[in-house]
CSV table of N, CA and C in Angstrom, one decimal:
chain,number,residue,atom,x,y,z
U,1,MET,N,0.8,-1.2,0.0
U,1,MET,CA,0.0,0.0,0.0
U,1,MET,C,0.9,1.2,0.0
U,2,PRO,N,0.7,2.2,-0.9
U,2,PRO,CA,1.5,3.4,-0.9
U,2,PRO,C,1.3,4.3,0.3
U,3,SER,N,2.3,4.9,0.7
U,3,SER,CA,2.2,5.8,1.9
U,3,SER,C,1.4,7.1,1.4
U,4,GLU,N,0.9,7.8,2.5
U,4,GLU,CA,0.1,9.0,2.2
U,4,GLU,C,1.0,10.0,1.5
U,5,CYS,N,2.3,10.1,1.8
U,5,CYS,CA,3.1,11.1,1.3
U,5,CYS,C,3.5,10.9,-0.2
U,6,GLU,N,3.3,9.7,-0.7
U,6,GLU,CA,3.6,9.4,-2.1
U,6,GLU,C,2.6,10.2,-3.0
U,7,GLU,N,1.5,10.5,-2.5
U,7,GLU,CA,0.5,11.3,-3.3
U,7,GLU,C,0.7,12.8,-3.2
U,8,VAL,N,1.7,13.2,-2.6
U,8,VAL,CA,2.0,14.6,-2.4
U,8,VAL,C,3.1,15.0,-3.4
U,9,GLN,N,2.9,16.2,-4.0
U,9,GLN,CA,3.9,16.7,-4.9
U,9,GLN,C,4.5,18.0,-4.3
U,10,VAL,N,5.8,18.2,-4.4
U,10,VAL,CA,6.4,19.4,-3.9
U,10,VAL,C,7.0,20.1,-5.0
U,11,ARG,N,6.8,21.4,-5.1
U,11,ARG,CA,7.3,22.2,-6.2
U,11,ARG,C,7.6,23.6,-5.7
U,12,PRO,N,8.3,24.4,-6.4
U,12,PRO,CA,8.5,25.8,-6.0
U,12,PRO,C,7.1,26.6,-5.9
U,13,GLY,N,7.0,27.5,-5.0
U,13,GLY,CA,5.8,28.3,-4.9
U,13,GLY,C,5.7,29.2,-6.1
U,14,ALA,N,4.5,29.6,-6.4
U,14,ALA,CA,4.2,30.5,-7.5
U,14,ALA,C,3.2,31.6,-7.2
U,15,GLU,N,3.1,32.6,-8.0
U,15,GLU,CA,2.2,33.7,-7.8
U,15,GLU,C,0.7,33.2,-7.5
U,16,GLY,N,0.3,32.1,-8.2
U,16,GLY,CA,-1.0,31.6,-8.1
U,16,GLY,C,-1.3,31.0,-6.7
U,17,ASP,N,-0.3,30.7,-5.9
U,17,ASP,CA,-0.4,30.1,-4.6
U,17,ASP,C,-0.7,31.2,-3.5
U,18,LEU,N,-0.6,32.5,-3.9
U,18,LEU,CA,-0.6,33.5,-2.9
U,18,LEU,C,-1.8,33.5,-1.9
U,19,THR,N,-3.0,33.3,-2.4
U,19,THR,CA,-4.1,33.3,-1.5
U,19,THR,C,-4.1,32.1,-0.6
U,20,ALA,N,-3.8,31.0,-1.2
U,20,ALA,CA,-3.8,29.7,-0.3
U,20,ALA,C,-2.7,29.8,0.7
U,21,LEU,N,-1.5,30.3,0.3
U,21,LEU,CA,-0.4,30.4,1.3
U,21,LEU,C,-0.8,31.4,2.4
U,22,THR,N,-1.4,32.5,2.0
U,22,THR,CA,-1.8,33.5,3.0
U,22,THR,C,-2.9,32.9,4.0
U,23,ASP,N,-3.8,32.2,3.4
U,23,ASP,CA,-4.8,31.6,4.3
U,23,ASP,C,-4.2,30.6,5.3
U,24,LEU,N,-3.3,29.8,4.8
U,24,LEU,CA,-2.6,28.8,5.7
U,24,LEU,C,-1.8,29.6,6.8
U,25,TYR,N,-1.1,30.6,6.4
U,25,TYR,CA,-0.3,31.3,7.4
U,25,TYR,C,-1.2,32.0,8.4
U,26,ASN,N,-2.3,32.6,7.9
U,26,ASN,CA,-3.2,33.3,8.8
U,26,ASN,C,-3.8,32.3,9.8
U,27,HIS,N,-4.0,31.1,9.5
U,27,HIS,CA,-4.5,30.1,10.5
U,27,HIS,C,-3.5,30.1,11.7
U,28,TYR,N,-2.2,30.1,11.4
U,28,TYR,CA,-1.2,30.1,12.5
U,28,TYR,C,-1.1,31.4,13.2
U,29,VAL,N,-1.4,32.5,12.5
U,29,VAL,CA,-1.4,33.8,13.1
U,29,VAL,C,-2.6,33.9,14.1
U,30,ARG,N,-3.7,33.5,13.7
U,30,ARG,CA,-4.9,33.6,14.6
U,30,ARG,C,-5.0,32.6,15.7
U,31,GLU,N,-4.5,31.3,15.5
U,31,GLU,CA,-4.8,30.2,16.4
U,31,GLU,C,-3.6,29.7,17.2
U,32,THR,N,-2.4,30.1,16.9
U,32,THR,CA,-1.2,29.5,17.5
U,32,THR,C,-0.2,30.6,17.9
U,33,ALA,N,0.8,30.2,18.7
U,33,ALA,CA,1.9,31.0,19.0
U,33,ALA,C,3.1,30.5,18.2
U,34,ILE,N,2.9,29.7,17.1
U,34,ILE,CA,4.0,29.3,16.3
U,34,ILE,C,4.6,30.4,15.5
U,35,THR,N,3.8,31.4,15.1
U,35,THR,CA,4.3,32.7,14.6
U,35,THR,C,4.0,33.8,15.6
U,36,PHE,N,4.9,34.8,15.6
U,36,PHE,CA,4.6,35.9,16.5
U,36,PHE,C,3.9,37.0,15.8
U,37,ASP,N,3.5,36.8,14.6
U,37,ASP,CA,2.6,37.8,14.0
U,37,ASP,C,1.3,37.7,14.7
U,38,THR,N,0.6,38.9,14.9
U,38,THR,CA,-0.6,38.9,15.7
U,38,THR,C,-1.8,39.3,15.0
U,39,ALA,N,-1.7,39.8,13.7
U,39,ALA,CA,-2.8,40.2,12.9
U,39,ALA,C,-2.7,39.5,11.6
U,40,PRO,N,-3.8,39.0,11.1
U,40,PRO,CA,-3.9,38.3,9.8
U,40,PRO,C,-3.5,39.2,8.7
U,41,PHE,N,-3.0,38.7,7.6
U,41,PHE,CA,-2.6,39.4,6.4
U,41,PHE,C,-3.6,39.2,5.3
U,42,THR,N,-3.6,40.2,4.4
U,42,THR,CA,-4.3,40.0,3.1
U,42,THR,C,-3.3,39.5,2.1
U,43,PRO,N,-3.8,38.8,1.1
U,43,PRO,CA,-2.8,38.4,0.0
U,43,PRO,C,-1.9,39.5,-0.5
U,44,GLU,N,-2.5,40.7,-0.7
U,44,GLU,CA,-1.6,41.8,-1.2
U,44,GLU,C,-0.5,42.2,-0.2
U,45,GLU,N,-0.8,42.1,1.1
U,45,GLU,CA,0.2,42.4,2.1
U,45,GLU,C,1.3,41.3,2.1
U,46,ARG,N,0.9,40.1,1.7
U,46,ARG,CA,1.9,39.0,1.7
U,46,ARG,C,2.7,38.9,0.4
U,47,ARG,N,2.2,39.6,-0.6
U,47,ARG,CA,2.9,39.5,-1.9
U,47,ARG,C,4.4,39.8,-1.9
U,48,PRO,N,4.9,40.8,-1.2
U,48,PRO,CA,6.3,41.0,-1.1
U,48,PRO,C,7.1,39.8,-0.5
U,49,TRP,N,6.5,39.2,0.5
U,49,TRP,CA,7.1,37.9,1.0
U,49,TRP,C,7.2,36.9,-0.1
U,50,LEU,N,6.1,36.6,-0.8
U,50,LEU,CA,6.1,35.6,-1.9
U,50,LEU,C,7.2,36.0,-2.9
U,51,LEU,N,7.3,37.2,-3.3
U,51,LEU,CA,8.2,37.6,-4.4
U,51,LEU,C,9.6,37.6,-3.9
U,52,SER,N,9.9,37.6,-2.6
U,52,SER,CA,11.2,37.5,-2.0
U,52,SER,C,11.8,36.1,-2.0
U,53,HIS,N,11.0,35.1,-2.6
U,53,HIS,CA,11.4,33.7,-2.7
U,53,HIS,C,11.3,33.3,-4.1
U,54,PRO,N,12.3,33.6,-4.9
U,54,PRO,CA,12.3,33.2,-6.3
U,54,PRO,C,12.5,31.7,-6.5
U,55,VAL,N,12.5,31.2,-7.7
U,55,VAL,CA,12.7,29.7,-7.9
U,55,VAL,C,14.1,29.3,-7.9
U,56,ASP,N,15.0,30.3,-7.8
U,56,ASP,CA,16.4,29.9,-7.6
U,56,ASP,C,17.1,30.8,-6.6
U,57,GLY,N,18.3,30.6,-6.2
U,57,GLY,CA,19.0,31.4,-5.2
U,57,GLY,C,18.8,30.8,-3.8
U,58,PRO,N,19.3,31.5,-2.8
U,58,PRO,CA,19.3,31.0,-1.5
U,58,PRO,C,18.0,31.1,-0.7
U,59,HIS,N,17.1,31.9,-1.3
U,59,HIS,CA,15.8,32.2,-0.6
U,59,HIS,C,14.7,31.5,-1.4
U,60,ARG,N,14.2,30.4,-0.9
U,60,ARG,CA,13.3,29.5,-1.7
U,60,ARG,C,12.0,29.4,-0.9
U,61,LEU,N,11.0,29.0,-1.7
U,61,LEU,CA,9.6,28.7,-1.2
U,61,LEU,C,9.2,27.4,-1.9
U,62,MET,N,9.0,26.4,-1.1
U,62,MET,CA,8.6,25.1,-1.7
U,62,MET,C,7.2,24.8,-1.1
U,63,VAL,N,6.3,24.4,-2.0
U,63,VAL,CA,4.9,24.1,-1.5
U,63,VAL,C,4.6,22.6,-1.8
U,64,ALA,N,3.7,22.1,-0.9
U,64,ALA,CA,3.3,20.7,-1.1
U,64,ALA,C,1.8,20.7,-1.5
U,65,THR,N,1.5,20.0,-2.5
U,65,THR,CA,0.1,19.9,-3.0
U,65,THR,C,-0.3,18.4,-3.1
U,66,GLY,N,-1.6,18.1,-3.0
U,66,GLY,CA,-2.0,16.8,-3.2
U,66,GLY,C,-2.0,16.5,-4.7
U,67,ALA,N,-1.7,15.2,-5.0
U,67,ALA,CA,-1.6,14.9,-6.4
U,67,ALA,C,-3.0,15.1,-7.1
U,68,GLY,N,-3.0,15.8,-8.2
U,68,GLY,CA,-4.2,16.1,-8.9
U,68,GLY,C,-5.0,17.3,-8.2
U,69,SER,N,-4.5,17.9,-7.3
U,69,SER,CA,-5.2,19.0,-6.6
U,69,SER,C,-4.2,20.2,-6.5
U,70,GLN,N,-4.8,21.4,-6.5
U,70,GLN,CA,-4.0,22.6,-6.3
U,70,GLN,C,-4.1,23.1,-4.9
U,71,GLY,N,-4.7,22.3,-4.0
U,71,GLY,CA,-4.8,22.7,-2.6
U,71,GLY,C,-3.4,22.6,-1.9
U,72,ILE,N,-3.0,23.6,-1.2
U,72,ILE,CA,-1.7,23.7,-0.5
U,72,ILE,C,-1.8,22.9,0.8
U,73,LEU,N,-0.9,21.9,0.9
U,73,LEU,CA,-0.9,21.1,2.1
U,73,LEU,C,0.2,21.6,3.1
U,74,GLY,N,1.0,22.5,2.6
U,74,GLY,CA,2.1,23.1,3.5
U,74,GLY,C,3.1,23.8,2.6
U,75,TYR,N,4.0,24.4,3.3
U,75,TYR,CA,5.1,25.1,2.6
U,75,TYR,C,6.3,25.2,3.5
U,76,ALA,N,7.5,25.3,2.9
U,76,ALA,CA,8.8,25.5,3.6
U,76,ALA,C,9.5,26.6,2.9
U,77,THR,N,10.2,27.4,3.7
U,77,THR,CA,11.0,28.5,3.1
U,77,THR,C,12.4,28.6,3.7
U,78,SER,N,13.3,29.2,2.9
U,78,SER,CA,14.6,29.7,3.4
U,78,SER,C,14.6,31.2,3.1
U,79,SER,N,14.9,31.9,4.2
U,79,SER,CA,14.8,33.4,4.1
U,79,SER,C,16.1,34.0,4.6
U,80,PRO,N,16.4,35.3,4.4
U,80,PRO,CA,17.5,35.9,5.0
U,80,PRO,C,17.5,35.7,6.5
U,81,PHE,N,18.7,35.4,7.0
U,81,PHE,CA,18.8,35.3,8.5
U,81,PHE,C,18.8,36.6,9.2
U,82,ARG,N,19.6,37.5,8.7
U,82,ARG,CA,19.6,38.9,9.1
U,82,ARG,C,20.0,39.8,7.9
U,83,PRO,N,19.7,41.1,8.0
U,83,PRO,CA,19.9,41.9,6.8
U,83,PRO,C,21.3,42.3,6.5
U,84,LYS,N,22.2,42.2,7.5
U,84,LYS,CA,23.6,42.7,7.2
U,84,LYS,C,24.3,41.8,6.3
U,85,PRO,N,25.2,42.3,5.4
U,85,PRO,CA,25.9,41.5,4.4
U,85,PRO,C,26.7,40.3,4.9
U,86,ALA,N,27.3,40.4,6.0
U,86,ALA,CA,28.1,39.3,6.5
U,86,ALA,C,27.2,38.0,6.8
U,87,TYR,N,25.9,38.2,6.9
U,87,TYR,CA,25.0,37.1,7.2
U,87,TYR,C,24.5,36.4,5.9
U,88,ALA,N,25.0,36.8,4.7
U,88,ALA,CA,24.4,36.4,3.5
U,88,ALA,C,24.5,34.9,3.2
U,89,THR,N,25.4,34.2,3.9
U,89,THR,CA,25.6,32.8,3.7
U,89,THR,C,24.8,32.0,4.8
U,90,SER,N,24.0,32.7,5.5
U,90,SER,CA,23.1,32.0,6.5
U,90,SER,C,21.6,32.3,6.1
U,91,VAL,N,20.8,31.3,6.3
U,91,VAL,CA,19.4,31.4,6.1
U,91,VAL,C,18.6,31.0,7.3
U,92,GLU,N,17.4,31.5,7.4
U,92,GLU,CA,16.4,31.0,8.4
U,92,GLU,C,15.4,30.2,7.7
U,93,THR,N,15.1,29.0,8.2
U,93,THR,CA,14.2,28.1,7.5
U,93,THR,C,12.9,27.9,8.4
U,94,THR,N,11.8,27.6,7.7
U,94,THR,CA,10.6,27.4,8.4
U,94,THR,C,9.7,26.4,7.6
U,95,VAL,N,8.8,25.8,8.3
U,95,VAL,CA,7.8,24.9,7.7
U,95,VAL,C,6.4,25.2,8.3
U,96,TYR,N,5.4,25.3,7.5
U,96,TYR,CA,4.0,25.3,7.9
U,96,TYR,C,3.2,24.3,7.2
U,97,VAL,N,2.5,23.5,7.9
U,97,VAL,CA,1.7,22.4,7.4
U,97,VAL,C,0.2,22.7,7.6
U,98,ALA,N,-0.6,22.5,6.6
U,98,ALA,CA,-2.1,22.8,6.8
U,98,ALA,C,-2.6,21.9,7.9
U,99,PRO,N,-3.3,22.5,8.9
U,99,PRO,CA,-3.8,21.7,10.0
U,99,PRO,C,-4.9,20.7,9.6
U,100,ASP,N,-5.5,20.9,8.4
U,100,ASP,CA,-6.6,20.0,8.0
U,100,ASP,C,-6.1,19.0,6.9
U,101,SER,N,-4.8,18.9,6.7
U,101,SER,CA,-4.2,18.1,5.6
U,101,SER,C,-4.5,16.6,5.8
U,102,GLY,N,-4.6,16.2,7.1
U,102,GLY,CA,-4.9,14.8,7.4
U,102,GLY,C,-3.8,13.9,7.0
U,103,ARG,N,-2.6,14.5,6.8
U,103,ARG,CA,-1.5,13.7,6.3
U,103,ARG,C,-0.3,13.9,7.3
U,104,ARG,N,0.5,12.9,7.4
U,104,ARG,CA,1.7,13.0,8.2
U,104,ARG,C,2.9,12.9,7.2
U,105,GLY,N,4.0,13.6,7.6
U,105,GLY,CA,5.2,13.5,6.8
U,105,GLY,C,5.3,14.7,5.8
U,106,ILE,N,4.3,15.6,5.7
U,106,ILE,CA,4.4,16.7,4.8
U,106,ILE,C,5.6,17.6,5.1
U,107,GLY,N,5.8,17.9,6.4
U,107,GLY,CA,7.0,18.7,6.8
U,107,GLY,C,8.3,18.1,6.3
U,108,THR,N,8.4,16.8,6.5
U,108,THR,CA,9.6,16.0,6.1
U,108,THR,C,9.8,16.2,4.6
U,109,LEU,N,8.7,16.0,3.8
U,109,LEU,CA,8.9,16.1,2.3
U,109,LEU,C,9.3,17.5,1.9
U,110,LEU,N,8.7,18.5,2.6
U,110,LEU,CA,9.0,19.9,2.3
U,110,LEU,C,10.5,20.2,2.6
U,111,TYR,N,10.9,19.8,3.8
U,111,TYR,CA,12.3,20.1,4.2
U,111,TYR,C,13.3,19.4,3.3
U,112,LYS,N,13.0,18.1,2.9
U,112,LYS,CA,13.8,17.4,2.0
U,112,LYS,C,14.0,18.1,0.7
U,113,ALA,N,12.9,18.6,0.1
U,113,ALA,CA,12.9,19.3,-1.2
U,113,ALA,C,13.7,20.6,-1.0
U,114,LEU,N,13.4,21.3,0.1
U,114,LEU,CA,14.1,22.6,0.3
U,114,LEU,C,15.6,22.4,0.4
U,115,PHE,N,16.0,21.5,1.2
U,115,PHE,CA,17.5,21.3,1.4
U,115,PHE,C,18.1,20.8,0.1
U,116,GLU,N,17.4,20.0,-0.7
U,116,GLU,CA,18.0,19.6,-2.0
U,116,GLU,C,18.1,20.8,-2.9
U,117,ALA,N,17.1,21.7,-2.9
U,117,ALA,CA,17.2,22.9,-3.7
U,117,ALA,C,18.3,23.8,-3.3
U,118,LEU,N,18.6,23.8,-2.0
U,118,LEU,CA,19.7,24.7,-1.5
U,118,LEU,C,21.1,24.2,-1.7
U,119,ALA,N,21.2,22.9,-2.0
U,119,ALA,CA,22.5,22.2,-2.0
U,119,ALA,C,23.5,22.9,-2.8
U,120,GLY,N,23.2,23.5,-3.9
U,120,GLY,CA,24.1,24.1,-4.8
U,120,GLY,C,24.4,25.6,-4.5
U,121,GLU,N,23.7,26.1,-3.5
U,121,GLU,CA,23.9,27.6,-3.2
U,121,GLU,C,25.1,27.8,-2.3
U,122,ASP,N,25.5,29.0,-2.3
U,122,ASP,CA,26.6,29.5,-1.5
U,122,ASP,C,26.1,29.8,-0.1
U,123,LEU,N,25.8,28.7,0.7
U,123,LEU,CA,25.3,28.8,2.0
U,123,LEU,C,26.1,28.0,3.0
U,124,HIS,N,26.2,28.5,4.2
U,124,HIS,CA,27.0,27.9,5.2
U,124,HIS,C,26.2,27.3,6.4
U,125,ARG,N,25.1,28.0,6.8
U,125,ARG,CA,24.3,27.6,7.9
U,125,ARG,C,22.8,27.9,7.7
U,126,ALA,N,22.0,27.0,8.3
U,126,ALA,CA,20.6,27.3,8.3
U,126,ALA,C,20.2,27.4,9.8
U,127,TYR,N,19.3,28.3,10.1
U,127,TYR,CA,18.8,28.5,11.5
U,127,TYR,C,17.3,28.4,11.5
U,128,ALA,N,16.8,27.9,12.6
U,128,ALA,CA,15.3,27.8,12.8
U,128,ALA,C,15.0,28.2,14.2
U,129,GLY,N,14.0,29.0,14.4
U,129,GLY,CA,13.5,29.4,15.7
U,129,GLY,C,12.2,28.6,15.9
U,130,VAL,N,12.0,27.9,17.0
U,130,VAL,CA,10.8,27.1,17.3
U,130,VAL,C,10.2,27.6,18.6
U,131,ALA,N,9.0,28.2,18.4
U,131,ALA,CA,8.3,28.6,19.6
U,131,ALA,C,8.0,27.4,20.5
U,132,GLN,N,8.2,27.5,21.8
U,132,GLN,CA,8.0,26.4,22.7
U,132,GLN,C,6.7,26.5,23.5
U,133,PRO,N,6.1,25.3,23.7
U,133,PRO,CA,6.5,24.0,23.3
U,133,PRO,C,6.0,23.7,21.9
U,134,ASN,N,6.7,22.8,21.2
U,134,ASN,CA,6.4,22.4,19.8
U,134,ASN,C,7.2,21.1,19.5
U,135,VAL,N,6.7,20.0,20.1
U,135,VAL,CA,7.5,18.7,20.0
U,135,VAL,C,7.6,18.3,18.5
U,136,ALA,N,6.6,18.5,17.7
U,136,ALA,CA,6.6,18.0,16.3
U,136,ALA,C,7.7,18.8,15.5
U,137,SER,N,7.7,20.1,15.7
U,137,SER,CA,8.7,20.9,15.0
U,137,SER,C,10.2,20.6,15.5
U,138,THR,N,10.3,20.4,16.8
U,138,THR,CA,11.6,20.1,17.4
U,138,THR,C,12.1,18.8,16.7
U,139,ARG,N,11.3,17.8,16.7
U,139,ARG,CA,11.6,16.5,16.1
U,139,ARG,C,12.0,16.6,14.6
U,140,LEU,N,11.2,17.4,13.9
U,140,LEU,CA,11.5,17.6,12.5
U,140,LEU,C,12.9,18.2,12.3
U,141,HIS,N,13.2,19.2,13.0
U,141,HIS,CA,14.5,19.9,12.8
U,141,HIS,C,15.6,19.0,13.2
U,142,GLU,N,15.5,18.3,14.3
U,142,GLU,CA,16.5,17.3,14.7
U,142,GLU,C,16.7,16.2,13.7
U,143,ARG,N,15.6,15.7,13.1
U,143,ARG,CA,15.7,14.7,12.1
U,143,ARG,C,16.5,15.2,10.9
U,144,PHE,N,16.5,16.5,10.6
U,144,PHE,CA,17.3,17.1,9.5
U,144,PHE,C,18.6,17.6,9.9
U,145,GLY,N,19.1,17.2,11.1
U,145,GLY,CA,20.5,17.5,11.5
U,145,GLY,C,20.6,18.9,12.2
U,146,PHE,N,19.5,19.5,12.5
U,146,PHE,CA,19.6,20.8,13.3
U,146,PHE,C,20.0,20.4,14.7
U,147,ARG,N,20.8,21.2,15.4
U,147,ARG,CA,21.0,21.0,16.8
U,147,ARG,C,20.7,22.2,17.6
U,148,HIS,N,20.2,22.0,18.8
U,148,HIS,CA,19.8,23.1,19.6
U,148,HIS,C,21.0,24.0,20.0
U,149,VAL,N,20.9,25.3,19.8
U,149,VAL,CA,22.1,26.1,20.2
U,149,VAL,C,21.7,27.1,21.3
U,150,GLY,N,20.4,27.2,21.7
U,150,GLY,CA,20.1,28.1,22.8
U,150,GLY,C,18.6,28.4,22.7
U,151,THR,N,18.1,29.0,23.8
U,151,THR,CA,16.7,29.3,23.9
U,151,THR,C,16.6,30.8,24.4
U,152,TYR,N,15.8,31.6,23.7
U,152,TYR,CA,15.4,32.9,24.2
U,152,TYR,C,14.2,32.7,25.1
U,153,ARG,N,14.4,33.1,26.3
U,153,ARG,CA,13.3,33.0,27.3
U,153,ARG,C,12.3,34.1,27.2
U,154,GLU,N,11.0,33.8,27.2
U,154,GLU,CA,10.0,34.8,27.2
U,154,GLU,C,10.2,36.0,26.2
U,155,VAL,N,10.6,35.6,25.0
U,155,VAL,CA,11.0,36.6,24.0
U,155,VAL,C,9.8,37.2,23.2
U,156,GLY,N,8.7,36.4,23.2
U,156,GLY,CA,7.5,36.9,22.5
U,156,GLY,C,6.3,36.9,23.4
U,157,ARG,N,5.4,37.8,23.2
U,157,ARG,CA,4.1,37.8,24.0
U,157,ARG,C,2.9,37.8,23.0
U,158,LYS,N,2.1,36.8,23.2
U,158,LYS,CA,1.0,36.6,22.3
U,158,LYS,C,-0.1,35.8,23.1
U,159,PHE,N,-1.4,36.2,22.9
U,159,PHE,CA,-2.5,35.6,23.6
U,159,PHE,C,-2.4,35.8,25.1
U,160,GLY,N,-1.8,36.9,25.5
U,160,GLY,CA,-1.7,37.3,26.9
U,160,GLY,C,-0.7,36.5,27.7
U,161,ARG,N,0.3,35.8,27.1
U,161,ARG,CA,1.3,35.1,27.8
U,161,ARG,C,2.6,35.2,27.1
U,162,TRP,N,3.7,34.9,27.8
U,162,TRP,CA,5.1,34.9,27.2
U,162,TRP,C,5.4,33.6,26.6
U,163,TRP,N,6.2,33.6,25.6
U,163,TRP,CA,6.6,32.4,24.9
U,163,TRP,C,8.1,32.4,24.7
U,164,ASP,N,8.7,31.2,24.9
U,164,ASP,CA,10.1,31.0,24.6
U,164,ASP,C,10.3,30.5,23.2
U,165,VAL,N,11.5,30.8,22.6
U,165,VAL,CA,11.9,30.3,21.3
U,165,VAL,C,13.2,29.6,21.4
U,166,ALA,N,13.2,28.3,21.0
U,166,ALA,CA,14.4,27.5,21.0
U,166,ALA,C,15.0,27.7,19.6
U,167,TRP,N,16.3,27.9,19.5
U,167,TRP,CA,17.0,28.2,18.2
U,167,TRP,C,17.9,26.9,17.9
U,168,TYR,N,17.8,26.6,16.6
U,168,TYR,CA,18.5,25.4,16.1
U,168,TYR,C,19.3,25.8,14.9
U,169,GLU,N,20.4,25.1,14.7
U,169,GLU,CA,21.4,25.4,13.7
U,169,GLU,C,21.8,24.1,12.9
U,170,LYS,N,22.0,24.3,11.6
U,170,LYS,CA,22.3,23.2,10.8
U,170,LYS,C,23.4,23.6,9.8
U,171,PRO,N,24.5,22.9,9.7
U,171,PRO,CA,25.5,23.2,8.7
U,171,PRO,C,25.0,22.8,7.3
U,172,LEU,N,25.3,23.6,6.3
U,172,LEU,CA,24.8,23.3,4.9
U,172,LEU,C,26.0,23.0,4.0
């Protein structure tokens, strides 16, 4: 019997994905502390983010869709770590999976595709911040060779409480 993830296709994100990607992200904005954004976005507000992830180069956007469907099951990105030039060979990575996808392993497929796409780029390190607690994200990052390098305590306030962010690092 084929696994659920064999039915999933991963490809670079495109302009036509903007509304679905915005809707997926807004779920996490409204319902979770996984992102520290506190107000939902419109697709037009998210357009600069989408355009900052071309199909080549160090800053990528990979999306997962169901075979034969245009529905977005999740996405992964690599983005600038910090704006100063000396950080150019470092990226911050992230994964968001649709809560209603009903599938396991989407994050793994997305990160696999993202890191394969980044393999030829002039990059040295990937970093990921994981709001705590988030066992699934911690496990995903560790499975891909990230190691915990520190935790910022009570660095974000959302939903009337303070949240820690654990930071992970991976050599590329």
